[in-house]
Amino acid sequence: MNAWHAGRNAITFDSAGVSLKGNLFLPPNFDPARRYPGVVVGGTWTSVKEQMSDRYAERLAQRGCVTLDYDFRNYGESGGEPRQYESPALKIEDNRNAVTYLASLPFVDPERIGALGICASAGYMSGTVAGDARVKSLALVAPWLHDAALVRAIYGGEEGVQHRLALADAARRNFNATGEVDYVPACDPNNPDAAMPFPLDFYLNPARGALPQWTNRFAVMAWRDWLEFDGVQYGAQLRVPLLIVHSEAAAVPDGAKAYFAAVTAPKDIFWTQGEQLDFYDQEPQVSKSVEAVHAHFERTL
């Protein structure tokens, strides 16, 4: 039995037979006899909980929510193979099992569960909410949301997309034949085949996101999973209140706009300032985002 306490609590839950490790953040003056709103928080692609989702989960808990963030399967402290395999479908399944875990806690009101997706988890959380009526509200911070057209605009047109798909398929064949996983760096400005071949300070700076818990590696066969995932489609499927926090200078604002335009549920979008990586760990972007997200959940949960 857990000895729950305010602040960070290490937890473990099951997702389709895979053991996932996470943090449950409880509000100040936590009272186990109360029922609190609960929020599942997810971070960027390739990330672990310590990089950005912990930060958001902890701050929302300080404002009165019970928050859960965790390492998706194949990442961080969680189980799952192949390691560093980015699968939107599996991450959506993990999110649904995270909702199940959160709803099972006696001090969480199962009728007041929300979801927060940061960057790529905007698509993963949207896919979760679209198929799970237990989630009553959705917030997206600096959402990376792409469809087939945006994928081609981002990844060098049809030629660039086909190049990555060919690499993915070759890596998949090798894996099926030998069990070996082909990897490239997740972030490396000197490697054009890296998942992020750019000088991104967040992922390269140990004072920011280049933490010991994170492995700078990307399973090449995951390119097909990622490039063929359509996060924009979920806007039309959304049936719960939505908040988007974004910046024109951040990643893929056109994807957020297309998604938002398709939403028929109550919705709001807060355009602020900052580049994409600022929303992970920099001020004032984090504080502004947390304040907006908390206000959204207070209204809708």
Tab-separated table of C-alpha atoms in Angstrom:
chain	number	residue	atom	x	y	z
A	1	MET	CA	0.000	0.000	0.000
A	2	ASN	CA	1.326	3.446	-0.938
A	3	ALA	CA	2.082	5.967	1.797
A	4	TRP	CA	0.875	8.908	-0.259
A	5	HIS	CA	2.261	12.345	0.459
A	6	ALA	CA	2.086	15.825	-1.054
A	7	GLY	CA	4.525	16.319	-3.916
A	8	ARG	CA	6.191	13.612	-5.994
A	9	ASN	CA	5.297	9.930	-5.517
A	10	ALA	CA	6.969	7.253	-7.640
A	11	ILE	CA	4.416	4.849	-9.115
A	12	THR	CA	4.221	1.835	-11.414
A	13	PHE	CA	1.309	0.721	-13.556
A	14	ASP	CA	0.659	-1.834	-16.270
A	15	SER	CA	0.064	-1.111	-19.949
A	16	ALA	CA	-0.754	-4.217	-21.991
A	17	GLY	CA	1.679	-6.266	-19.937
A	18	VAL	CA	4.457	-3.651	-19.952
A	19	SER	CA	5.494	-2.105	-16.624
A	20	LEU	CA	5.492	1.682	-16.839
A	21	LYS	CA	7.198	3.948	-14.300
A	22	GLY	CA	5.914	7.394	-13.512
A	23	ASN	CA	5.424	10.142	-10.982
A	24	LEU	CA	2.172	10.981	-9.255
A	25	PHE	CA	2.177	14.549	-7.962
A	26	LEU	CA	-0.214	15.343	-5.116
A	27	PRO	CA	-1.312	18.837	-4.047
A	28	PRO	CA	-0.064	20.684	-0.955
A	29	ASN	CA	-1.970	19.686	2.182
A	30	PHE	CA	-3.028	16.521	0.387
A	31	ASP	CA	-6.061	14.879	2.028
A	32	PRO	CA	-6.680	11.259	0.929
A	33	ALA	CA	-10.322	11.604	1.975
A	34	ARG	CA	-10.912	14.248	-0.710
A	35	ARG	CA	-11.532	13.704	-4.415
A	36	TYR	CA	-9.346	15.803	-6.688
A	37	PRO	CA	-9.363	16.433	-10.424
A	38	GLY	CA	-6.743	14.316	-12.164
A	39	VAL	CA	-4.573	15.144	-15.176
A	40	VAL	CA	-2.351	12.874	-17.297
A	41	VAL	CA	0.658	14.772	-18.713
A	42	GLY	CA	2.804	13.769	-21.697
A	43	GLY	CA	5.930	15.299	-23.226
A	44	THR	CA	7.737	15.508	-26.555
A	45	TRP	CA	8.690	12.655	-28.854
A	46	THR	CA	11.752	10.664	-27.744
A	47	SER	CA	11.504	12.283	-24.289
A	48	VAL	CA	11.525	10.996	-20.731
A	49	LYS	CA	9.452	12.410	-17.891
A	50	GLU	CA	12.315	14.326	-16.315
A	51	GLN	CA	12.781	16.551	-19.368
A	52	MET	CA	9.538	18.565	-19.377
A	53	SER	CA	6.410	16.675	-18.343
A	54	ASP	CA	7.578	16.437	-14.706
A	55	ARG	CA	7.829	20.222	-14.655
A	56	TYR	CA	4.271	20.756	-15.857
A	57	ALA	CA	2.834	17.962	-13.729
A	58	GLU	CA	4.440	19.304	-10.564
A	59	ARG	CA	3.260	22.862	-11.144
A	60	LEU	CA	-0.311	21.794	-11.869
A	61	ALA	CA	-0.300	19.706	-8.688
A	62	GLN	CA	0.838	22.725	-6.710
A	63	ARG	CA	-2.370	24.384	-7.936
A	64	GLY	CA	-4.643	21.623	-6.708
A	65	CYS	CA	-4.696	18.781	-9.270
A	66	VAL	CA	-3.505	15.217	-8.927
A	67	THR	CA	-1.176	14.787	-11.892
A	68	LEU	CA	0.422	11.747	-13.461
A	69	ASP	CA	3.331	11.750	-15.853
A	70	TYR	CA	5.350	8.732	-16.830
A	71	ASP	CA	7.869	7.240	-19.201
A	72	PHE	CA	6.166	5.748	-22.229
A	73	ARG	CA	7.047	2.151	-22.984
A	74	ASN	CA	10.493	1.789	-24.596
A	75	TYR	CA	11.750	4.912	-22.799
A	76	GLY	CA	13.365	5.879	-19.525
A	77	GLU	CA	12.552	3.732	-16.498
A	78	SER	CA	9.653	1.970	-18.202
A	79	GLY	CA	9.845	-1.449	-19.776
A	80	GLY	CA	9.275	-2.286	-23.406
A	81	GLU	CA	11.329	-3.206	-26.440
A	82	PRO	CA	12.769	-2.061	-28.764
A	83	ARG	CA	14.202	0.815	-26.789
A	84	GLN	CA	13.705	4.357	-28.147
A	85	TYR	CA	11.054	3.104	-30.555
A	86	GLU	CA	8.625	5.974	-31.191
A	87	SER	CA	5.171	4.506	-31.772
A	88	PRO	CA	2.178	6.890	-31.684
A	89	ALA	CA	-0.221	3.938	-31.525
A	90	LEU	CA	1.536	2.429	-28.512
A	91	LYS	CA	1.806	5.798	-26.798
A	92	ILE	CA	-1.945	6.297	-27.205
A	93	GLU	CA	-2.479	2.866	-25.659
A	94	ASP	CA	-0.154	3.794	-22.778
A	95	ASN	CA	-2.082	7.023	-22.213
A	96	ARG	CA	-5.363	5.128	-21.969
A	97	ASN	CA	-3.859	2.804	-19.404
A	98	ALA	CA	-2.525	5.836	-17.528
A	99	VAL	CA	-6.102	7.160	-17.401
A	100	THR	CA	-7.221	3.786	-16.036
A	101	TYR	CA	-4.586	3.980	-13.307
A	102	LEU	CA	-5.447	7.572	-12.421
A	103	ALA	CA	-9.189	6.856	-12.318
A	104	SER	CA	-8.589	3.901	-9.986
A	105	LEU	CA	-7.134	6.073	-7.233
A	106	PRO	CA	-9.651	6.677	-4.423
A	107	PHE	CA	-8.714	10.355	-4.128
A	108	VAL	CA	-9.197	11.118	-7.854
A	109	ASP	CA	-12.672	11.993	-9.113
A	110	PRO	CA	-13.113	9.759	-12.199
A	111	GLU	CA	-15.569	12.296	-13.618
A	112	ARG	CA	-12.918	15.036	-13.552
A	113	ILE	CA	-9.965	13.686	-15.536
A	114	GLY	CA	-8.098	15.844	-18.037
A	115	ALA	CA	-5.132	15.407	-20.354
A	116	LEU	CA	-2.208	17.722	-21.148
A	117	GLY	CA	-0.036	17.097	-24.191
A	118	ILE	CA	3.202	18.993	-24.821
A	119	CYS	CA	4.665	19.068	-28.352
A	120	ALA	CA	4.261	15.602	-29.956
A	121	SER	CA	2.058	14.439	-27.096
A	122	ALA	CA	-0.530	16.858	-28.460
A	123	GLY	CA	-1.227	14.250	-31.119
A	124	TYR	CA	-0.903	11.327	-28.729
A	125	MET	CA	-3.224	12.892	-26.131
A	126	SER	CA	-5.689	13.907	-28.842
A	127	GLY	CA	-5.790	10.332	-30.069
A	128	THR	CA	-6.321	9.179	-26.498
A	129	VAL	CA	-9.171	11.596	-25.824
A	130	ALA	CA	-10.868	10.899	-29.162
A	131	GLY	CA	-11.314	7.269	-28.158
A	132	ASP	CA	-11.812	7.569	-24.405
A	133	ALA	CA	-14.921	9.225	-22.951
A	134	ARG	CA	-13.384	9.145	-19.464
A	135	VAL	CA	-11.230	12.186	-20.333
A	136	LYS	CA	-13.335	15.328	-19.936
A	137	SER	CA	-10.951	18.112	-20.951
A	138	LEU	CA	-7.839	18.548	-23.115
A	139	ALA	CA	-5.004	21.098	-23.091
A	140	LEU	CA	-2.147	21.264	-25.604
A	141	VAL	CA	1.046	23.275	-25.103
A	142	ALA	CA	3.261	24.087	-28.106
A	143	PRO	CA	1.487	21.320	-30.013
A	144	TRP	CA	3.252	19.512	-32.805
A	145	LEU	CA	0.365	18.360	-34.982
A	146	HIS	CA	1.021	17.205	-38.516
A	147	ASP	CA	-0.862	15.534	-41.343
A	148	ALA	CA	0.408	14.136	-44.645
A	149	ALA	CA	0.728	17.561	-46.290
A	150	LEU	CA	2.591	19.080	-43.352
A	151	VAL	CA	4.899	16.060	-43.134
A	152	ARG	CA	6.022	16.739	-46.682
A	153	ALA	CA	6.488	20.433	-45.984
A	154	ILE	CA	8.576	19.658	-42.882
A	155	TYR	CA	10.673	16.733	-44.116
A	156	GLY	CA	11.902	17.851	-47.531
A	157	GLY	CA	8.951	17.125	-49.759
A	158	GLU	CA	8.014	13.757	-51.218
A	159	GLU	CA	11.676	12.875	-51.743
A	160	GLY	CA	12.590	13.512	-48.117
A	161	VAL	CA	9.616	11.534	-46.832
A	162	GLN	CA	10.249	8.591	-49.142
A	163	HIS	CA	13.919	8.540	-48.125
A	164	ARG	CA	12.971	8.183	-44.447
A	165	LEU	CA	10.286	5.603	-45.191
A	166	ALA	CA	12.810	3.544	-47.138
A	167	LEU	CA	15.230	3.709	-44.203
A	168	ALA	CA	12.425	2.648	-41.876
A	169	ASP	CA	11.429	-0.296	-44.021
A	170	ALA	CA	15.033	-1.495	-44.359
A	171	ALA	CA	15.483	-1.222	-40.599
A	172	ARG	CA	12.248	-3.144	-40.037
A	173	ARG	CA	13.389	-5.945	-42.336
A	174	ASN	CA	16.700	-6.138	-40.508
A	175	PHE	CA	14.918	-6.243	-37.156
A	176	ASN	CA	12.552	-8.990	-38.302
A	177	ALA	CA	15.429	-11.026	-39.681
A	178	THR	CA	18.014	-10.549	-36.941
A	179	GLY	CA	16.366	-8.924	-33.923
A	180	GLU	CA	18.865	-6.078	-34.222
A	181	VAL	CA	17.617	-2.491	-34.029
A	182	ASP	CA	19.118	0.157	-36.290
A	183	TYR	CA	19.543	3.479	-34.489
A	184	VAL	CA	20.450	7.055	-35.337
A	185	PRO	CA	20.845	9.933	-32.897
A	186	ALA	CA	17.623	11.567	-31.790
A	187	CYS	CA	19.394	14.939	-32.056
A	188	ASP	CA	22.670	15.590	-33.865
A	189	PRO	CA	23.275	18.665	-36.028
A	190	ASN	CA	26.148	16.854	-37.777
A	191	ASN	CA	24.147	13.820	-38.865
A	192	PRO	CA	21.577	14.437	-41.628
A	193	ASP	CA	19.895	11.115	-40.812
A	194	ALA	CA	19.302	12.024	-37.160
A	195	ALA	CA	15.681	12.313	-36.105
A	196	MET	CA	16.378	15.987	-35.350
A	197	PRO	CA	19.433	17.039	-37.429
A	198	PHE	CA	19.545	20.522	-35.936
A	199	PRO	CA	21.572	22.334	-33.229
A	200	LEU	CA	18.770	22.148	-30.649
A	201	ASP	CA	20.200	23.397	-27.378
A	202	PHE	CA	17.520	21.753	-25.260
A	203	TYR	CA	18.502	18.244	-26.357
A	204	LEU	CA	22.262	18.896	-26.421
A	205	ASN	CA	22.691	20.914	-23.214
A	206	PRO	CA	23.047	18.924	-19.944
A	207	ALA	CA	21.693	21.931	-18.063
A	208	ARG	CA	18.428	21.573	-19.991
A	209	GLY	CA	17.260	18.363	-21.652
A	210	ALA	CA	20.438	16.307	-22.204
A	211	LEU	CA	19.843	14.520	-18.904
A	212	PRO	CA	21.304	11.183	-17.801
A	213	GLN	CA	17.799	9.657	-17.903
A	214	TRP	CA	17.440	10.429	-21.625
A	215	THR	CA	19.076	8.369	-24.372
A	216	ASN	CA	19.951	10.359	-27.490
A	217	ARG	CA	18.829	7.624	-29.847
A	218	PHE	CA	16.001	6.967	-32.301
A	219	ALA	CA	14.963	3.592	-33.739
A	220	VAL	CA	15.094	4.069	-37.507
A	221	MET	CA	12.149	1.750	-38.143
A	222	ALA	CA	9.941	4.212	-36.230
A	223	TRP	CA	10.057	6.718	-39.103
A	224	ARG	CA	7.069	5.079	-40.771
A	225	ASP	CA	5.059	5.175	-37.517
A	226	TRP	CA	5.842	8.863	-37.027
A	227	LEU	CA	5.528	10.140	-40.594
A	228	GLU	CA	2.238	8.345	-41.245
A	229	PHE	CA	0.660	9.479	-37.982
A	230	ASP	CA	-1.975	12.181	-38.497
A	231	GLY	CA	-2.568	14.219	-35.352
A	232	VAL	CA	-4.589	16.911	-37.117
A	233	GLN	CA	-7.427	14.454	-37.826
A	234	TYR	CA	-8.350	14.284	-34.156
A	235	GLY	CA	-9.565	17.885	-34.103
A	236	ALA	CA	-12.778	16.893	-35.867
A	237	GLN	CA	-13.237	13.996	-33.425
A	238	LEU	CA	-12.816	16.016	-30.236
A	239	ARG	CA	-15.911	16.208	-28.029
A	240	VAL	CA	-14.484	17.827	-24.893
A	241	PRO	CA	-13.325	21.389	-24.104
A	242	LEU	CA	-9.962	22.302	-25.621
A	243	LEU	CA	-7.231	24.813	-24.849
A	244	ILE	CA	-4.213	25.339	-27.079
A	245	VAL	CA	-1.213	27.408	-25.943
A	246	HIS	CA	1.107	28.154	-28.839
A	247	SER	CA	3.311	30.700	-30.578
A	248	GLU	CA	3.690	31.621	-34.225
A	249	ALA	CA	7.454	31.229	-33.688
A	250	ALA	CA	7.069	27.684	-32.334
A	251	ALA	CA	6.814	24.468	-34.336
A	252	VAL	CA	4.111	23.793	-36.933
A	253	PRO	CA	1.626	26.568	-36.072
A	254	ASP	CA	-0.301	25.692	-39.246
A	255	GLY	CA	-0.996	22.238	-37.849
A	256	ALA	CA	-2.411	23.726	-34.655
A	257	LYS	CA	-4.563	26.109	-36.671
A	258	ALA	CA	-5.955	23.330	-38.867
A	259	TYR	CA	-6.675	21.161	-35.835
A	260	PHE	CA	-8.315	24.040	-33.957
A	261	ALA	CA	-10.475	24.987	-36.942
A	262	ALA	CA	-11.876	21.440	-37.095
A	263	VAL	CA	-12.875	21.335	-33.425
A	264	THR	CA	-16.605	21.783	-32.805
A	265	ALA	CA	-16.399	21.398	-29.006
A	266	PRO	CA	-15.843	24.460	-26.776
A	267	LYS	CA	-12.369	25.710	-27.581
A	268	ASP	CA	-9.877	28.467	-26.914
A	269	ILE	CA	-6.416	29.231	-28.223
A	270	PHE	CA	-3.849	31.397	-26.445
A	271	TRP	CA	-1.191	32.778	-28.760
A	272	THR	CA	1.886	33.894	-26.869
A	273	GLN	CA	5.588	34.433	-27.589
A	274	GLY	CA	8.504	32.028	-27.708
A	275	GLU	CA	10.214	29.354	-29.762
A	276	GLN	CA	9.294	25.687	-29.457
A	277	LEU	CA	11.987	24.633	-27.006
A	278	ASP	CA	11.201	27.579	-24.721
A	279	PHE	CA	7.921	25.910	-23.759
A	280	TYR	CA	9.792	22.917	-22.341
A	281	ASP	CA	11.808	24.644	-19.616
A	282	GLN	CA	12.148	28.408	-20.067
A	283	GLU	CA	10.459	31.404	-18.489
A	284	PRO	CA	8.083	33.073	-18.969
A	285	GLN	CA	6.756	30.434	-21.375
A	286	VAL	CA	6.369	27.634	-18.812
A	287	SER	CA	4.652	29.792	-16.197
A	288	LYS	CA	2.314	31.376	-18.722
A	289	SER	CA	1.412	27.962	-20.095
A	290	VAL	CA	0.814	26.437	-16.651
A	291	GLU	CA	-1.381	29.353	-15.626
A	292	ALA	CA	-3.485	29.087	-18.781
A	293	VAL	CA	-3.771	25.291	-18.538
A	294	HIS	CA	-4.718	25.412	-14.857
A	295	ALA	CA	-7.405	28.001	-15.525
A	296	HIS	CA	-8.745	25.816	-18.341
A	297	PHE	CA	-8.950	22.749	-16.133
A	298	GLU	CA	-10.538	24.748	-13.303
A	299	ARG	CA	-13.304	25.774	-15.706
A	300	THR	CA	-13.819	22.411	-17.338
A	301	LEU	CA	-13.133	19.709	-14.720
